[in-house]
Amino acid sequence: MDFQLTDEQALVRHSAREYAERSLLPRAAQRDRDGTFPEAELRELAELGMLGVNVDDELGGSGAGSLAYALAMEEIARGDASVAVAVGVTNMVAELIAAYGSDAQRAAHVPRLTGGAYLCGSFALSEPQAGSDPASMQTSAEKTSAGWRITGTKQWISHGDRAGLIVVWAVTNKGAGHRGITAFIVRGGAPGLTVSRGEEKMGLRGSTTVQLSLEGVEVPDDDVLVGPGRGFGLAMAALDGGRIGIAAQALGIARGAFESALRYASEREQFGAPIAQHQAIGGMLADGATSLDAARLLTHRAAWLKGAGRPFSREAAMAKLLATERALRVCDDAIQIHGGYGYTRDFPVERAYRDARAAPIYEGTSQIQRLVIARHLLKAVG
Ligand code: COS
């Protein structure tokens, strides 16, 4: 087992950390207050190769691999979790088209995603009545002479109002269950595509989350990403990779909160000594550091397996489950360590808590991760 990063991985981490400290951290509190979308930041991150960390360089990515992607996500989320959401989904969509698209789709779309021309990419799977059970989706696409016409409503779509490209899943063969689902490439601003609702969220306020209505959106045959029978599996495979990104994101948010708590506990004196020296607080810090390391190890294991082309679905679910649940605990403890100050906006820990709260929900709830892990366990015993 080798825990040493390659030069390339270390460089990606350094570059993400340097950018996050210089351009994200100083503006994160203001972005949270104003809810401003990080447009300029996404363009700068595209220039740094952060929108396609695990995409080959001939398609405009960094070609640095899955582990480098996890390292970058941790740093970006530590800077500003809202920015990490857009970076994460765009990487996921770019990887998806690079891996499953036709040559023409790859050439047309991936460089625009990784290079920032599309600003960001979106992933439109969930619906108002189809969240944990995406196979029950109602959005449908009917065949026309020129291609397909998509009708339906997609829910919880991160920056679906900003994305230049959206992967949309729709039923093309009713009655075939998950085997009747097709994935389409839809351009942002396509006629018939409208934003029907924007969510007011507890955290991640610099990232928009919208409902999209598709009313007869026309797409040519060339924009079918994968056809019936393969659309659902494609979504599942993409989510496996996405879960590594969410684990890394939760880790980054928690690390930021932990670092603030450690600093505060070393400086704040009560009963004649820094509170970190009181055993109750020291114990909380020790638990936090242990959780961060456990989350990082599980996340890196899943990323390493993915990069090696080995099965990683179970490991990605474990990483997401542990990293996101522990992140909540670490952020909660960080608020407790700050006492009353932690409950105010003077310190970043209350924002970290609000941002982290989404992580055990999106890209598969903790309950779904346990289901995935349990199914793997049962499969292994036959
Ligand atoms: N990779 C590739 N294919 C997969 C897969 C994976 N990780 N997991 C399942 N599949 C395939 C199966 O092989 C099966 O294919 P065939 O029947 O064609 O052989 C098909 O998908 C259906 O599998 P299964 O019966 O296990 O699907 P379920 O409907 O029971 O759902 C869960 C499985 C619960 C794991 C899935 O619905 C899920 O992940 N739900 C959460 C969705 C989610 O994360 N939503 C958030 C969206 S982003 S905010």
CSV table of C-alpha atoms and ligand atoms in Angstrom, one decimal:
chain,number,residue,atom,x,y,z
A,1,MET,CA,0.0,0.0,0.0
A,2,ASP,CA,1.5,3.3,-1.1
A,3,PHE,CA,0.2,6.5,0.5
A,4,GLN,CA,2.6,8.7,-1.4
A,5,LEU,CA,1.0,11.1,-3.9
A,6,THR,CA,2.5,11.2,-7.4
A,7,ASP,CA,4.0,14.6,-8.4
A,8,GLU,CA,1.0,15.2,-10.6
A,9,GLN,CA,-1.5,14.5,-7.8
A,10,ALA,CA,0.5,16.7,-5.5
A,11,LEU,CA,0.5,19.5,-8.1
A,12,VAL,CA,-3.3,19.3,-8.6
A,13,ARG,CA,-3.8,19.5,-4.8
A,14,HIS,CA,-1.4,22.4,-4.6
A,15,SER,CA,-3.1,24.3,-7.4
A,16,ALA,CA,-6.6,23.7,-6.0
A,17,ARG,CA,-5.5,24.7,-2.5
A,18,GLU,CA,-3.7,27.8,-3.7
A,19,TYR,CA,-6.7,28.9,-5.7
A,20,ALA,CA,-9.2,28.1,-2.9
A,21,GLU,CA,-7.2,30.1,-0.4
A,22,ARG,CA,-6.6,33.1,-2.7
A,23,SER,CA,-10.0,33.3,-4.4
A,24,LEU,CA,-12.6,31.2,-2.7
A,25,LEU,CA,-12.2,31.4,1.1
A,26,PRO,CA,-12.1,35.2,1.3
A,27,ARG,CA,-15.4,35.6,-0.6
A,28,ALA,CA,-17.3,32.5,0.7
A,29,ALA,CA,-19.2,34.3,3.5
A,30,GLN,CA,-20.3,37.0,1.2
A,31,ARG,CA,-21.4,34.5,-1.5
A,32,ASP,CA,-23.4,32.7,1.2
A,33,ARG,CA,-25.1,36.0,2.2
A,34,ASP,CA,-25.8,37.2,-1.3
A,35,GLY,CA,-26.4,33.9,-3.1
A,36,THR,CA,-24.2,34.9,-6.0
A,37,PHE,CA,-23.4,32.2,-8.5
A,38,PRO,CA,-19.6,31.7,-9.0
A,39,GLU,CA,-19.5,32.5,-12.7
A,40,ALA,CA,-16.0,34.1,-12.8
A,41,GLU,CA,-14.7,31.5,-10.4
A,42,LEU,CA,-15.8,28.7,-12.7
A,43,ARG,CA,-14.1,30.2,-15.6
A,44,GLU,CA,-10.9,30.6,-13.6
A,45,LEU,CA,-11.2,27.0,-12.4
A,46,ALA,CA,-11.7,25.8,-16.0
A,47,GLU,CA,-8.4,27.5,-16.9
A,48,LEU,CA,-6.7,25.6,-14.0
A,49,GLY,CA,-8.1,22.3,-15.4
A,50,MET,CA,-10.4,21.8,-12.5
A,51,LEU,CA,-13.5,21.1,-14.6
A,52,GLY,CA,-12.0,17.9,-16.1
A,53,VAL,CA,-9.5,16.7,-13.6
A,54,ASN,CA,-10.1,13.1,-14.6
A,55,VAL,CA,-10.7,13.8,-18.3
A,56,ASP,CA,-8.0,13.2,-20.9
A,57,ASP,CA,-6.0,16.2,-21.9
A,58,GLU,CA,-6.9,15.8,-25.6
A,59,LEU,CA,-10.5,16.6,-24.5
A,60,GLY,CA,-9.4,19.6,-22.5
A,61,GLY,CA,-9.1,17.9,-19.2
A,62,SER,CA,-6.1,17.6,-16.8
A,63,GLY,CA,-5.8,13.8,-17.3
A,64,ALA,CA,-4.7,13.6,-13.7
A,65,GLY,CA,-7.0,10.8,-12.6
A,66,SER,CA,-9.7,10.0,-10.0
A,67,LEU,CA,-7.6,10.4,-6.9
A,68,ALA,CA,-6.4,13.8,-8.1
A,69,TYR,CA,-10.0,14.7,-8.6
A,70,ALA,CA,-10.8,13.8,-5.0
A,71,LEU,CA,-7.9,15.9,-3.8
A,72,ALA,CA,-9.0,18.9,-5.8
A,73,MET,CA,-12.6,18.6,-4.5
A,74,GLU,CA,-11.5,18.5,-0.9
A,75,GLU,CA,-9.5,21.7,-1.4
A,76,ILE,CA,-12.2,23.5,-3.4
A,77,ALA,CA,-15.0,22.6,-0.9
A,78,ARG,CA,-12.8,23.8,2.0
A,79,GLY,CA,-12.7,27.1,0.2
A,80,ASP,CA,-16.3,27.3,-0.8
A,81,ALA,CA,-18.7,24.4,-0.9
A,82,SER,CA,-21.1,26.1,-3.3
A,83,VAL,CA,-18.3,26.3,-5.8
A,84,ALA,CA,-17.5,22.7,-5.2
A,85,VAL,CA,-21.0,21.7,-6.2
A,86,ALA,CA,-20.7,23.2,-9.7
A,87,VAL,CA,-17.2,21.9,-10.1
A,88,GLY,CA,-18.3,18.4,-9.0
A,89,VAL,CA,-21.3,18.1,-11.3
A,90,THR,CA,-19.4,19.5,-14.3
A,91,ASN,CA,-16.6,17.0,-13.8
A,92,MET,CA,-19.2,14.2,-13.5
A,93,VAL,CA,-21.0,15.2,-16.7
A,94,ALA,CA,-17.7,15.7,-18.6
A,95,GLU,CA,-16.5,12.3,-17.5
A,96,LEU,CA,-19.8,10.7,-18.4
A,97,ILE,CA,-19.7,12.0,-22.0
A,98,ALA,CA,-16.0,11.3,-22.4
A,99,ALA,CA,-16.6,7.7,-21.3
A,100,TYR,CA,-20.0,6.9,-23.0
A,101,GLY,CA,-20.5,9.4,-25.7
A,102,SER,CA,-19.9,8.8,-29.4
A,103,ASP,CA,-16.7,10.3,-31.0
A,104,ALA,CA,-18.8,13.2,-32.3
A,105,GLN,CA,-20.4,13.9,-28.9
A,106,ARG,CA,-17.1,13.7,-27.1
A,107,ALA,CA,-15.5,16.1,-29.6
A,108,ALA,CA,-18.4,18.5,-29.5
A,109,HIS,CA,-19.1,18.7,-25.8
A,110,VAL,CA,-16.3,17.6,-23.5
A,111,PRO,CA,-13.9,20.4,-24.4
A,112,ARG,CA,-16.7,22.9,-23.9
A,113,LEU,CA,-17.4,21.5,-20.4
A,114,THR,CA,-13.8,21.2,-19.3
A,115,GLY,CA,-12.8,24.6,-20.8
A,116,GLY,CA,-15.7,26.5,-19.3
A,117,ALA,CA,-17.5,27.4,-22.6
A,118,TYR,CA,-20.6,25.8,-21.2
A,119,LEU,CA,-19.9,27.4,-17.8
A,120,CYS,CA,-21.1,24.2,-16.1
A,121,GLY,CA,-22.9,20.9,-16.8
A,122,SER,CA,-26.0,19.5,-15.1
A,123,PHE,CA,-27.3,16.1,-14.4
A,124,ALA,CA,-31.1,15.8,-14.6
A,125,LEU,CA,-32.2,12.5,-13.2
A,126,SER,CA,-34.5,13.2,-10.2
A,127,GLU,CA,-38.1,14.2,-10.4
A,128,PRO,CA,-40.6,15.5,-7.9
A,129,GLN,CA,-41.9,11.9,-7.3
A,130,ALA,CA,-38.7,10.0,-8.2
A,131,GLY,CA,-35.8,10.7,-5.9
A,132,SER,CA,-34.3,7.7,-4.3
A,133,ASP,CA,-36.1,5.6,-6.9
A,134,PRO,CA,-35.1,7.1,-10.2
A,135,ALA,CA,-36.4,4.1,-12.2
A,136,SER,CA,-40.0,5.4,-11.4
A,137,MET,CA,-39.4,8.6,-13.4
A,138,GLN,CA,-42.3,10.0,-15.5
A,139,THR,CA,-40.4,12.2,-17.9
A,140,SER,CA,-40.8,10.6,-21.3
A,141,ALA,CA,-39.4,11.1,-24.8
A,142,GLU,CA,-41.4,10.2,-28.0
A,143,LYS,CA,-39.8,9.4,-31.3
A,144,THR,CA,-40.3,12.0,-34.1
A,145,SER,CA,-39.1,11.9,-37.6
A,146,ALA,CA,-36.2,14.3,-36.7
A,147,GLY,CA,-35.3,12.7,-33.4
A,148,TRP,CA,-37.0,12.9,-30.0
A,149,ARG,CA,-39.5,15.1,-28.1
A,150,ILE,CA,-39.0,15.2,-24.3
A,151,THR,CA,-41.7,16.1,-21.9
A,152,GLY,CA,-41.6,16.1,-18.1
A,153,THR,CA,-40.3,17.8,-14.9
A,154,LYS,CA,-36.9,17.4,-13.4
A,155,GLN,CA,-36.3,18.3,-9.7
A,156,TRP,CA,-33.2,19.2,-7.6
A,157,ILE,CA,-31.1,20.1,-10.6
A,158,SER,CA,-27.9,21.8,-9.4
A,159,HIS,CA,-27.3,25.0,-11.6
A,160,GLY,CA,-29.8,23.7,-14.2
A,161,ASP,CA,-30.5,27.4,-14.9
A,162,ARG,CA,-26.9,28.1,-15.7
A,163,ALA,CA,-25.6,25.0,-17.4
A,164,GLY,CA,-24.7,25.0,-21.1
A,165,LEU,CA,-25.4,21.3,-21.3
A,166,ILE,CA,-27.7,19.1,-19.3
A,167,VAL,CA,-27.9,15.3,-19.4
A,168,VAL,CA,-31.6,14.4,-19.2
A,169,TRP,CA,-33.0,10.9,-18.5
A,170,ALA,CA,-36.4,10.0,-19.9
A,171,VAL,CA,-38.5,7.0,-20.5
A,172,THR,CA,-38.6,5.9,-24.1
A,173,ASN,CA,-40.1,2.5,-23.6
A,174,LYS,CA,-43.0,2.6,-21.1
A,175,GLY,CA,-43.6,-0.7,-19.3
A,176,ALA,CA,-39.9,-1.7,-19.6
A,177,GLY,CA,-39.1,-0.3,-16.1
A,178,HIS,CA,-35.5,0.7,-15.7
A,179,ARG,CA,-34.6,-0.9,-19.0
A,180,GLY,CA,-36.8,1.6,-20.9
A,181,ILE,CA,-34.8,4.7,-19.9
A,182,THR,CA,-32.6,6.7,-22.3
A,183,ALA,CA,-30.1,9.5,-21.6
A,184,PHE,CA,-30.2,12.6,-23.8
A,185,ILE,CA,-27.9,15.5,-24.2
A,186,VAL,CA,-29.9,18.8,-24.0
A,187,ARG,CA,-28.5,22.2,-24.5
A,188,GLY,CA,-29.1,24.9,-21.9
A,189,GLY,CA,-31.7,27.3,-23.3
A,190,ALA,CA,-33.2,24.8,-25.7
A,191,PRO,CA,-36.8,25.8,-26.8
A,192,GLY,CA,-39.3,24.2,-24.4
A,193,LEU,CA,-36.8,24.0,-21.5
A,194,THR,CA,-37.8,26.4,-18.7
A,195,VAL,CA,-36.9,26.9,-15.0
A,196,SER,CA,-40.2,26.3,-13.2
A,197,ARG,CA,-38.9,26.8,-9.6
A,198,GLY,CA,-35.8,27.8,-7.7
A,199,GLU,CA,-35.2,26.4,-4.2
A,200,GLU,CA,-34.4,28.6,-1.2
A,201,LYS,CA,-31.9,26.4,0.5
A,202,MET,CA,-30.5,26.1,4.1
A,203,GLY,CA,-26.9,26.1,2.8
A,204,LEU,CA,-24.9,25.9,-0.5
A,205,ARG,CA,-26.5,29.3,-1.2
A,206,GLY,CA,-24.0,30.2,-3.9
A,207,SER,CA,-25.2,27.2,-5.9
A,208,THR,CA,-28.6,27.3,-7.6
A,209,THR,CA,-31.0,24.3,-7.3
A,210,VAL,CA,-33.9,24.4,-9.7
A,211,GLN,CA,-36.8,22.5,-11.1
A,212,LEU,CA,-36.8,22.2,-14.9
A,213,SER,CA,-39.8,21.8,-17.1
A,214,LEU,CA,-39.4,20.2,-20.4
A,215,GLU,CA,-42.4,20.9,-22.7
A,216,GLY,CA,-41.8,19.1,-26.0
A,217,VAL,CA,-38.0,19.7,-26.0
A,218,GLU,CA,-36.8,18.5,-29.4
A,219,VAL,CA,-33.4,16.7,-29.6
A,220,PRO,CA,-31.9,15.1,-32.7
A,221,ASP,CA,-30.9,11.4,-32.8
A,222,ASP,CA,-27.3,12.5,-32.5
A,223,ASP,CA,-28.0,13.8,-29.0
A,224,VAL,CA,-29.0,10.4,-27.6
A,225,LEU,CA,-26.1,9.7,-25.1
A,226,VAL,CA,-27.1,6.1,-24.5
A,227,GLY,CA,-30.2,4.3,-25.6
A,228,PRO,CA,-33.0,2.3,-23.9
A,229,GLY,CA,-31.7,-0.5,-21.7
A,230,ARG,CA,-28.5,1.4,-20.9
A,231,GLY,CA,-29.7,4.8,-19.6
A,232,PHE,CA,-30.4,3.7,-16.1
A,233,GLY,CA,-27.1,1.8,-15.7
A,234,LEU,CA,-25.3,4.9,-17.0
A,235,ALA,CA,-27.0,7.0,-14.3
A,236,MET,CA,-26.0,4.5,-11.6
A,237,ALA,CA,-22.4,4.3,-12.9
A,238,ALA,CA,-22.2,8.1,-13.0
A,239,LEU,CA,-23.5,8.3,-9.4
A,240,ASP,CA,-20.9,5.9,-8.2
A,241,GLY,CA,-18.3,8.3,-9.3
A,242,GLY,CA,-20.3,11.3,-8.2
A,243,ARG,CA,-20.4,9.8,-4.7
A,244,ILE,CA,-16.6,10.0,-4.4
A,245,GLY,CA,-16.9,13.7,-5.3
A,246,ILE,CA,-19.5,14.2,-2.6
A,247,ALA,CA,-17.4,12.4,0.0
A,248,ALA,CA,-14.4,14.6,-0.9
A,249,GLN,CA,-16.6,17.6,-0.7
A,250,ALA,CA,-18.0,16.7,2.7
A,251,LEU,CA,-14.4,16.1,3.9
A,252,GLY,CA,-13.3,19.5,2.6
A,253,ILE,CA,-16.2,21.3,4.4
A,254,ALA,CA,-15.5,19.4,7.6
A,255,ARG,CA,-11.8,20.1,7.4
A,256,GLY,CA,-12.4,23.8,7.2
A,257,ALA,CA,-14.7,23.7,10.2
A,258,PHE,CA,-12.2,21.6,12.1
A,259,GLU,CA,-9.3,23.9,11.4
A,260,SER,CA,-11.3,26.8,12.7
A,261,ALA,CA,-12.2,24.9,15.8
A,262,LEU,CA,-8.6,23.9,16.5
A,263,ARG,CA,-7.4,27.5,16.0
A,264,TYR,CA,-10.2,28.8,18.3
A,265,ALA,CA,-9.6,26.2,21.0
A,266,SER,CA,-5.9,27.0,21.0
A,267,GLU,CA,-6.5,30.7,21.5
A,268,ARG,CA,-9.6,30.9,23.6
A,269,GLU,CA,-8.8,30.8,27.3
A,270,GLN,CA,-11.1,29.7,30.1
A,271,PHE,CA,-10.3,28.6,33.6
A,272,GLY,CA,-6.8,30.0,33.1
A,273,ALA,CA,-5.8,27.8,30.0
A,274,PRO,CA,-6.6,27.5,26.3
A,275,ILE,CA,-9.8,25.4,26.1
A,276,ALA,CA,-8.0,22.9,23.8
A,277,GLN,CA,-6.1,21.8,27.0
A,278,HIS,CA,-9.3,20.9,28.8
A,279,GLN,CA,-9.9,17.2,28.2
A,280,ALA,CA,-13.5,17.6,27.1
A,281,ILE,CA,-12.5,19.8,24.2
A,282,GLY,CA,-9.3,17.9,23.4
A,283,GLY,CA,-11.4,14.8,23.1
A,284,MET,CA,-13.7,16.5,20.6
A,285,LEU,CA,-10.7,17.6,18.6
A,286,ALA,CA,-9.2,14.1,18.6
A,287,ASP,CA,-12.5,12.6,17.4
A,288,GLY,CA,-12.7,15.2,14.6
A,289,ALA,CA,-9.2,14.6,13.4
A,290,THR,CA,-9.8,10.8,13.4
A,291,SER,CA,-13.1,11.3,11.5
A,292,LEU,CA,-11.3,13.4,8.8
A,293,ASP,CA,-8.6,10.8,8.4
A,294,ALA,CA,-11.1,7.9,8.2
A,295,ALA,CA,-13.2,9.8,5.6
A,296,ARG,CA,-10.1,10.7,3.6
A,297,LEU,CA,-8.8,7.1,3.6
A,298,LEU,CA,-12.2,5.7,2.4
A,299,THR,CA,-12.5,8.4,-0.2
A,300,HIS,CA,-9.0,7.8,-1.6
A,301,ARG,CA,-9.5,4.1,-1.6
A,302,ALA,CA,-12.7,4.4,-3.7
A,303,ALA,CA,-11.0,6.9,-6.0
A,304,TRP,CA,-7.9,4.7,-6.4
A,305,LEU,CA,-10.1,1.7,-7.3
A,306,LYS,CA,-12.0,3.8,-9.9
A,307,GLY,CA,-8.7,5.0,-11.4
A,308,ALA,CA,-7.4,1.4,-11.6
A,309,GLY,CA,-10.6,0.4,-13.5
A,310,ARG,CA,-11.7,-1.9,-10.7
A,311,PRO,CA,-15.2,-2.2,-9.2
A,312,PHE,CA,-15.7,0.6,-6.7
A,313,SER,CA,-19.5,1.0,-6.2
A,314,ARG,CA,-19.5,-0.5,-2.7
A,315,GLU,CA,-16.4,1.5,-1.7
A,316,ALA,CA,-17.8,4.8,-3.1
A,317,ALA,CA,-21.0,4.2,-1.1
A,318,MET,CA,-19.0,3.5,2.1
A,319,ALA,CA,-16.9,6.7,1.5
A,320,LYS,CA,-20.0,8.8,0.9
A,321,LEU,CA,-21.8,7.4,3.9
A,322,LEU,CA,-19.0,7.8,6.4
A,323,ALA,CA,-17.6,11.1,5.1
A,324,THR,CA,-20.9,12.9,4.9
A,325,GLU,CA,-22.2,11.7,8.3
A,326,ARG,CA,-19.0,12.4,10.0
A,327,ALA,CA,-18.8,15.8,8.4
A,328,LEU,CA,-22.0,16.7,10.2
A,329,ARG,CA,-20.6,15.6,13.5
A,330,VAL,CA,-17.3,17.5,12.9
A,331,CYS,CA,-19.2,20.7,12.0
A,332,ASP,CA,-21.6,20.3,14.9
A,333,ASP,CA,-18.6,19.8,17.3
A,334,ALA,CA,-16.9,22.8,15.7
A,335,ILE,CA,-19.9,25.0,16.6
A,336,GLN,CA,-19.9,23.6,20.1
A,337,ILE,CA,-16.2,24.3,20.6
A,338,HIS,CA,-16.8,27.9,19.4
A,339,GLY,CA,-19.6,28.2,22.0
A,340,GLY,CA,-21.9,31.2,21.4
A,341,TYR,CA,-19.6,32.6,18.7
A,342,GLY,CA,-20.0,29.4,16.7
A,343,TYR,CA,-23.7,30.1,16.4
A,344,THR,CA,-23.1,33.5,14.8
A,345,ARG,CA,-21.9,34.5,11.4
A,346,ASP,CA,-18.7,35.9,12.8
A,347,PHE,CA,-17.1,32.5,12.4
A,348,PRO,CA,-17.4,30.1,9.4
A,349,VAL,CA,-18.6,27.1,11.3
A,350,GLU,CA,-22.3,27.7,11.1
A,351,ARG,CA,-22.1,28.0,7.3
A,352,ALA,CA,-20.0,24.8,7.2
A,353,TYR,CA,-22.8,23.0,9.1
A,354,ARG,CA,-25.5,24.3,6.8
A,355,ASP,CA,-23.4,23.5,3.7
A,356,ALA,CA,-22.5,20.0,5.0
A,357,ARG,CA,-26.2,19.2,5.7
A,358,ALA,CA,-26.9,18.5,2.0
A,359,ALA,CA,-24.1,15.9,1.7
A,360,PRO,CA,-25.9,12.9,3.3
A,361,ILE,CA,-28.9,13.7,1.1
A,362,TYR,CA,-27.8,14.4,-2.5
A,363,GLU,CA,-26.4,11.8,-4.9
A,364,GLY,CA,-28.0,9.2,-2.9
A,365,THR,CA,-29.1,9.5,0.8
A,366,SER,CA,-27.3,7.7,3.6
A,367,GLN,CA,-30.1,5.2,3.6
A,368,ILE,CA,-29.5,4.5,-0.1
A,369,GLN,CA,-25.7,4.1,0.5
A,370,ARG,CA,-26.5,1.5,3.3
A,371,LEU,CA,-28.8,-0.3,0.9
A,372,VAL,CA,-26.0,-0.4,-1.8
A,373,ILE,CA,-23.5,-1.6,0.7
A,374,ALA,CA,-25.8,-4.3,2.1
A,375,ARG,CA,-26.7,-5.5,-1.4
A,376,HIS,CA,-23.0,-6.0,-2.1
A,377,LEU,CA,-22.6,-7.9,1.2
A,378,LEU,CA,-25.5,-10.2,0.4
A,379,LYS,CA,-24.2,-10.7,-3.2
A,380,ALA,CA,-20.8,-11.8,-1.8
A,381,VAL,CA,-22.4,-14.5,0.4
A,382,GLY,CA,-24.5,-15.7,-2.6
B,1,COS,N1,-23.5,0.6,-12.0
B,1,COS,C1,-24.0,0.2,-13.1
B,1,COS,N2,-25.2,-0.4,-13.2
B,1,COS,C2,-25.9,-0.5,-12.1
B,1,COS,C3,-25.5,-0.1,-10.8
B,1,COS,C4,-24.2,0.5,-10.8
B,1,COS,N3,-23.7,1.0,-9.7
B,1,COS,N4,-26.4,-0.3,-9.9
B,1,COS,C5,-27.4,-0.9,-10.5
B,1,COS,N5,-27.1,-1.1,-11.8
B,1,COS,C6,-27.9,-1.7,-12.9
B,1,COS,C7,-28.2,-3.1,-12.5
B,1,COS,O1,-27.2,-4.0,-13.0
B,1,COS,C8,-29.5,-3.4,-13.2
B,1,COS,O2,-29.3,-3.6,-14.6
B,1,COS,P1,-30.0,-4.7,-15.4
B,1,COS,O3,-31.3,-5.1,-14.7
B,1,COS,O4,-30.3,-4.1,-16.7
B,1,COS,O5,-29.1,-5.9,-15.4
B,1,COS,C9,-30.2,-2.0,-13.1
B,1,COS,O6,-29.2,-1.0,-12.9
B,1,COS,C10,-31.2,-2.0,-11.9
B,1,COS,O7,-30.6,-2.3,-10.8
B,1,COS,P2,-31.4,-2.4,-9.4
B,1,COS,O8,-32.5,-3.4,-9.6
B,1,COS,O9,-30.4,-2.7,-8.3
B,1,COS,O10,-32.0,-1.0,-9.2
B,1,COS,P3,-33.0,-0.4,-8.2
B,1,COS,O11,-34.1,0.2,-8.9
B,1,COS,O12,-33.3,-1.4,-7.1
B,1,COS,O13,-32.1,0.8,-7.5
B,1,COS,C11,-30.5,1.9,-6.2
B,1,COS,C12,-30.9,0.7,-7.0
B,1,COS,C13,-31.4,2.1,-5.0
B,1,COS,C14,-29.1,1.7,-5.8
B,1,COS,C15,-30.6,3.2,-7.1
B,1,COS,O14,-32.0,3.4,-7.4
B,1,COS,C16,-30.1,4.4,-6.5
B,1,COS,O15,-28.8,4.6,-6.5
B,1,COS,N6,-30.9,5.3,-6.0
B,1,COS,C17,-30.5,6.6,-5.5
B,1,COS,C18,-30.6,7.6,-6.7
B,1,COS,C19,-29.8,8.8,-6.4
B,1,COS,O16,-28.6,8.7,-5.9
B,1,COS,N7,-30.3,9.9,-6.7
B,1,COS,C20,-29.7,11.2,-6.6
B,1,COS,C21,-29.6,11.8,-7.9
B,1,COS,S1,-28.5,13.2,-7.9
B,1,COS,S2,-29.2,14.5,-6.6
